[in-house]
């Protein structure tokens, strides 16, 4: 696994958002986000990842990017899945902290401030959608998936499917590319001995468009990735602090 991109000390945090066929959501989602971030005196950047959309998502992202200097657009030429889009965006981020959001408008950007506050104490934070605005089928599938995941990973997190997550830059080295990376970030962070906190966040109905989730996304992909995460976590080396030893100058030998 390659090392993370070095952070830029001038950028205090990066916001990474993947988009797949969210043409009608791009403008309102990013307008709301910009209004929130521009009230924050801290420096930031926004990484907008187009995951091979087949609609006008990329054009909408370009329109936003042309008027928002803090925005960077990453285009995946074909649909690679949310996990791959997130992984790509994270590796491109330069901020000392990284915040993740979904591109459908269900995450409230007003919760970013609390995530950043908690990152002063913890290394990885994840939102908990206390009052979810999803249909019954999706809530039931999510509860089942969370229950199974907790049994096998013991990550201590009740809602890993929440799109709002945050972590310090160095935590990204714990992540591995997988289809359902968003669900297993806490388990991977815990396996690397990073500190984790969960906090309540606002959850809203989808603005427009349709959800990209189905039984295959909720059950099959996570089941396959769960096996990989369990194997990887049990074999991962423990984090150990390391420092370079300064060498004393060699003694001069008289002839």
CSV table of C-alpha atoms in Angstrom, one decimal:
chain,number,residue,atom,x,y,z
A,1,UNK,CA,0.0,0.0,0.0
A,2,UNK,CA,1.4,3.4,-1.0
A,3,UNK,CA,2.1,6.0,1.7
A,4,UNK,CA,-0.4,8.8,2.0
A,5,UNK,CA,0.0,12.1,0.1
A,6,UNK,CA,2.0,14.5,2.3
A,7,UNK,CA,-0.3,17.1,3.9
A,8,UNK,CA,-0.1,20.8,3.1
A,9,UNK,CA,0.3,22.7,6.4
A,10,UNK,CA,-1.6,25.7,4.9
A,11,UNK,CA,-4.8,23.5,4.5
A,12,UNK,CA,-6.4,22.7,7.8
A,13,UNK,CA,-8.9,20.2,6.5
A,14,UNK,CA,-10.1,18.6,3.3
A,15,UNK,CA,-13.8,17.7,2.5
A,16,UNK,CA,-14.1,14.7,0.2
A,17,UNK,CA,-17.4,14.0,-1.6
A,18,UNK,CA,-18.0,11.2,-4.1
A,19,UNK,CA,-20.8,11.7,-6.7
A,20,UNK,CA,-22.4,9.1,-8.9
A,21,UNK,CA,-25.3,10.2,-11.1
A,22,UNK,CA,-26.2,13.0,-8.8
A,23,UNK,CA,-26.8,15.7,-11.5
A,24,UNK,CA,-29.7,17.3,-9.8
A,25,UNK,CA,-28.0,17.3,-6.4
A,26,UNK,CA,-24.6,18.8,-7.2
A,27,UNK,CA,-25.6,22.5,-7.2
A,28,UNK,CA,-27.8,22.6,-4.1
A,29,UNK,CA,-25.5,20.3,-2.1
A,30,UNK,CA,-22.3,22.2,-2.9
A,31,UNK,CA,-24.0,25.6,-2.5
A,32,UNK,CA,-25.1,24.7,1.0
A,33,UNK,CA,-21.6,23.3,1.8
A,34,UNK,CA,-19.8,26.4,0.5
A,35,UNK,CA,-22.0,28.7,2.6
A,36,UNK,CA,-21.1,26.6,5.7
A,37,UNK,CA,-17.4,26.4,5.0
A,38,UNK,CA,-17.0,30.1,4.1
A,39,UNK,CA,-18.1,31.0,7.6
A,40,UNK,CA,-15.3,28.9,9.1
A,41,UNK,CA,-12.0,30.9,9.5
A,42,UNK,CA,-10.0,27.7,9.0
A,43,UNK,CA,-8.4,27.0,5.6
A,44,UNK,CA,-10.0,24.2,3.6
A,45,UNK,CA,-10.2,22.4,0.3
A,46,UNK,CA,-13.0,20.4,-1.3
A,47,UNK,CA,-12.3,17.2,-3.3
A,48,UNK,CA,-15.2,16.4,-5.6
A,49,UNK,CA,-14.9,12.9,-7.1
A,50,UNK,CA,-17.1,12.0,-10.1
A,51,UNK,CA,-17.4,8.2,-10.0
A,52,UNK,CA,-17.9,7.6,-13.7
A,53,UNK,CA,-21.4,9.2,-13.8
A,54,UNK,CA,-23.4,8.6,-17.0
A,55,UNK,CA,-25.5,11.8,-16.5
A,56,UNK,CA,-24.5,15.4,-16.3
A,57,UNK,CA,-22.8,15.2,-12.9
A,58,UNK,CA,-19.3,16.0,-14.2
A,59,UNK,CA,-20.5,19.1,-16.1
A,60,UNK,CA,-22.2,20.3,-12.9
A,61,UNK,CA,-19.1,19.7,-10.9
A,62,UNK,CA,-17.1,21.7,-13.4
A,63,UNK,CA,-19.6,24.5,-13.2
A,64,UNK,CA,-19.1,24.7,-9.5
A,65,UNK,CA,-15.4,24.3,-9.7
A,66,UNK,CA,-15.1,27.2,-12.1
A,67,UNK,CA,-16.3,29.6,-9.4
A,68,UNK,CA,-15.0,28.0,-6.3
A,69,UNK,CA,-11.1,28.1,-6.0
A,70,UNK,CA,-11.1,25.7,-3.1
A,71,UNK,CA,-12.7,22.9,-5.1
A,72,UNK,CA,-10.7,20.2,-6.9
A,73,UNK,CA,-12.4,17.8,-9.3
A,74,UNK,CA,-11.3,14.2,-9.7
A,75,UNK,CA,-12.9,12.3,-12.6
A,76,UNK,CA,-12.9,8.5,-12.7
A,77,UNK,CA,-13.4,7.6,-16.3
A,78,UNK,CA,-15.7,4.6,-15.4
A,79,UNK,CA,-17.8,3.8,-12.4
A,80,UNK,CA,-15.6,2.1,-9.7
A,81,UNK,CA,-18.0,2.2,-6.7
A,82,UNK,CA,-18.2,4.4,-3.7
A,83,UNK,CA,-15.4,2.8,-1.9
A,84,UNK,CA,-12.9,3.3,-4.8
A,85,UNK,CA,-14.1,6.9,-5.2
A,86,UNK,CA,-13.6,7.7,-1.6
A,87,UNK,CA,-10.2,6.0,-1.5
A,88,UNK,CA,-9.1,8.1,-4.6
A,89,UNK,CA,-10.3,11.3,-3.0
A,90,UNK,CA,-8.7,10.6,0.3
A,91,UNK,CA,-5.3,9.9,-1.3
A,92,UNK,CA,-5.6,13.2,-3.2
A,93,UNK,CA,-6.5,15.3,-0.1
A,94,UNK,CA,-3.9,17.6,1.3
A,95,UNK,CA,-5.5,18.8,4.6
A,96,UNK,CA,-4.3,17.9,8.0
A,97,UNK,CA,-7.8,16.5,8.7
A,98,UNK,CA,-10.2,14.9,6.3
A,99,UNK,CA,-14.0,15.1,6.4
A,100,UNK,CA,-16.2,12.7,4.3
A,101,UNK,CA,-19.7,13.5,3.1
A,102,UNK,CA,-22.2,11.8,0.8
A,103,UNK,CA,-23.2,13.6,-2.4
A,104,UNK,CA,-27.0,13.2,-2.0
A,105,UNK,CA,-27.6,15.9,0.5
A,106,UNK,CA,-28.6,13.7,3.4
A,107,UNK,CA,-25.6,14.7,5.5
A,108,UNK,CA,-25.8,18.1,7.1
A,109,UNK,CA,-22.6,20.1,6.6
A,110,UNK,CA,-23.4,21.9,9.8
A,111,UNK,CA,-22.1,18.8,11.6
A,112,UNK,CA,-18.6,19.3,10.2
A,113,UNK,CA,-17.7,21.7,13.0
A,114,UNK,CA,-18.4,19.1,15.6
A,115,UNK,CA,-16.4,16.5,13.7
A,116,UNK,CA,-13.4,18.9,13.6
A,117,UNK,CA,-13.8,19.7,17.3
A,118,UNK,CA,-13.7,16.0,18.2
A,119,UNK,CA,-10.6,15.5,16.0
A,120,UNK,CA,-8.7,17.6,18.5
A,121,UNK,CA,-9.2,14.7,20.9
A,122,UNK,CA,-9.7,11.6,18.7
A,123,UNK,CA,-8.0,10.4,15.6
A,124,UNK,CA,-11.1,9.0,13.8
A,125,UNK,CA,-14.8,10.2,14.3
A,126,UNK,CA,-18.0,8.9,12.7
A,127,UNK,CA,-21.5,10.3,12.7
A,128,UNK,CA,-24.5,8.4,14.2
A,129,UNK,CA,-27.8,9.0,12.4
A,130,UNK,CA,-30.1,8.9,15.5
A,131,UNK,CA,-33.2,9.9,13.5
A,132,UNK,CA,-32.8,8.4,10.0
A,133,UNK,CA,-34.8,9.6,7.0
A,134,UNK,CA,-34.7,6.4,4.9
A,135,UNK,CA,-37.4,3.9,4.0
A,136,UNK,CA,-38.1,0.9,6.2
A,137,UNK,CA,-36.3,-1.6,3.9
A,138,UNK,CA,-33.1,0.4,3.9
A,139,UNK,CA,-33.2,0.9,7.7
A,140,UNK,CA,-33.7,-2.8,8.3
A,141,UNK,CA,-30.9,-3.8,6.0
A,142,UNK,CA,-28.6,-1.3,7.6
A,143,UNK,CA,-29.4,-2.6,11.1
A,144,UNK,CA,-28.8,-6.2,10.1
A,145,UNK,CA,-25.5,-5.3,8.3
A,146,UNK,CA,-24.3,-3.2,11.3
A,147,UNK,CA,-25.1,-6.1,13.7
A,148,UNK,CA,-23.2,-8.6,11.7
A,149,UNK,CA,-20.2,-6.2,11.3
A,150,UNK,CA,-20.0,-5.5,15.0
A,151,UNK,CA,-19.9,-9.2,15.8
A,152,UNK,CA,-17.0,-9.9,13.6
A,153,UNK,CA,-15.0,-6.6,13.9
A,154,UNK,CA,-15.8,-5.4,17.4
A,155,UNK,CA,-15.2,-1.9,16.1
A,156,UNK,CA,-17.5,-0.3,18.8
A,157,UNK,CA,-19.4,1.8,16.2
A,158,UNK,CA,-23.2,1.6,15.8
A,159,UNK,CA,-23.6,3.3,12.4
A,160,UNK,CA,-20.7,2.8,10.1
A,161,UNK,CA,-22.9,3.5,7.1
A,162,UNK,CA,-23.2,7.2,8.0
A,163,UNK,CA,-21.4,9.1,5.3
A,164,UNK,CA,-20.1,11.8,7.6
A,165,UNK,CA,-16.8,10.7,8.9
A,166,UNK,CA,-13.6,12.5,9.8
A,167,UNK,CA,-10.0,11.6,10.6
A,168,UNK,CA,-6.5,12.9,11.0
A,169,UNK,CA,-4.4,12.7,7.8
A,170,UNK,CA,-2.2,9.9,9.1
A,171,UNK,CA,-5.2,7.6,9.7
A,172,UNK,CA,-5.6,7.2,5.9
A,173,UNK,CA,-2.7,4.9,5.8
A,174,UNK,CA,-4.8,2.3,7.6
A,175,UNK,CA,-7.3,2.2,4.8
A,176,UNK,CA,-7.3,-0.4,1.9
A,177,UNK,CA,-9.1,-0.1,-1.4
A,178,UNK,CA,-12.4,-2.1,-1.3
A,179,UNK,CA,-16.0,-1.7,-2.6
A,180,UNK,CA,-17.4,-1.0,0.9
A,181,UNK,CA,-14.5,1.0,2.4
A,182,UNK,CA,-17.0,3.4,3.9
A,183,UNK,CA,-18.4,0.7,6.2
A,184,UNK,CA,-15.1,-0.7,7.4
A,185,UNK,CA,-13.1,2.5,8.0
A,186,UNK,CA,-13.7,2.3,11.8
A,187,UNK,CA,-12.6,-1.4,11.9
A,188,UNK,CA,-9.4,-0.6,9.9
A,189,UNK,CA,-8.7,2.4,12.1
A,190,UNK,CA,-9.2,0.4,15.3
A,191,UNK,CA,-6.9,-2.4,14.0
A,192,UNK,CA,-4.2,0.2,13.5
A,193,UNK,CA,-4.7,1.4,17.1
A,194,UNK,CA,-6.2,4.8,16.3
A,195,UNK,CA,-8.7,6.3,18.8
A,196,UNK,CA,-12.3,6.5,17.7
A,197,UNK,CA,-15.4,8.5,18.7
A,198,UNK,CA,-19.0,8.4,17.5
A,199,UNK,CA,-21.3,11.5,17.7
A,200,UNK,CA,-24.9,12.2,16.8
A,201,UNK,CA,-25.6,13.9,13.5
A,202,UNK,CA,-28.5,15.3,11.6
A,203,UNK,CA,-29.8,13.1,8.8
A,204,UNK,CA,-32.1,14.4,6.1
A,205,UNK,CA,-34.3,13.0,3.3
A,206,UNK,CA,-32.6,12.7,-0.1
A,207,UNK,CA,-32.9,15.9,-2.0
A,208,UNK,CA,-33.7,14.3,-5.4
A,209,UNK,CA,-32.7,11.3,-7.5
A,210,UNK,CA,-32.7,7.7,-6.4
A,211,UNK,CA,-30.6,5.8,-3.9
A,212,UNK,CA,-27.9,3.5,-5.4
A,213,UNK,CA,-28.3,0.8,-2.8
A,214,UNK,CA,-29.9,-2.7,-3.2
A,215,UNK,CA,-29.5,-6.1,-1.6
A,216,UNK,CA,-26.3,-6.8,-3.5
A,217,UNK,CA,-24.7,-3.5,-2.2
A,218,UNK,CA,-26.0,-4.1,1.3
A,219,UNK,CA,-25.3,-7.8,1.8
A,220,UNK,CA,-23.0,-9.4,-0.9
A,221,UNK,CA,-20.3,-6.8,-1.2
A,222,UNK,CA,-20.0,-6.2,2.6
A,223,UNK,CA,-19.9,-9.9,3.3
A,224,UNK,CA,-17.0,-10.4,0.9
A,225,UNK,CA,-15.2,-7.3,2.2
A,226,UNK,CA,-15.8,-8.4,5.8
A,227,UNK,CA,-13.8,-11.5,5.3
A,228,UNK,CA,-10.9,-9.4,4.0
A,229,UNK,CA,-11.1,-6.9,6.8
A,230,UNK,CA,-11.1,-9.6,9.4
A,231,UNK,CA,-8.0,-11.3,7.8
A,232,UNK,CA,-6.2,-8.0,7.4
A,233,UNK,CA,-6.9,-6.7,10.9
A,234,UNK,CA,-5.6,-9.8,12.5
A,235,UNK,CA,-2.4,-9.6,10.6
A,236,UNK,CA,-1.8,-5.9,10.8
A,237,UNK,CA,1.4,-4.8,12.6
A,238,UNK,CA,0.8,-2.7,15.6
A,239,UNK,CA,1.6,1.0,15.3
A,240,UNK,CA,4.9,1.8,17.0
A,241,UNK,CA,6.4,5.2,17.4
A,242,UNK,CA,9.7,5.6,15.5
A,243,UNK,CA,12.4,8.2,15.4
A,244,UNK,CA,15.5,8.7,13.4
A,245,UNK,CA,18.7,8.3,15.4
A,246,UNK,CA,21.2,11.2,15.0
A,247,UNK,CA,24.6,9.9,14.3
A,248,UNK,CA,27.5,11.4,16.2
A,249,UNK,CA,30.4,12.6,14.0
A,250,UNK,CA,33.1,10.0,13.5
A,251,UNK,CA,36.2,10.4,15.6
A,252,UNK,CA,39.2,11.6,13.7
A,253,UNK,CA,42.0,9.0,13.7
A,254,UNK,CA,45.5,10.4,13.9
A,255,UNK,CA,48.1,8.9,11.7
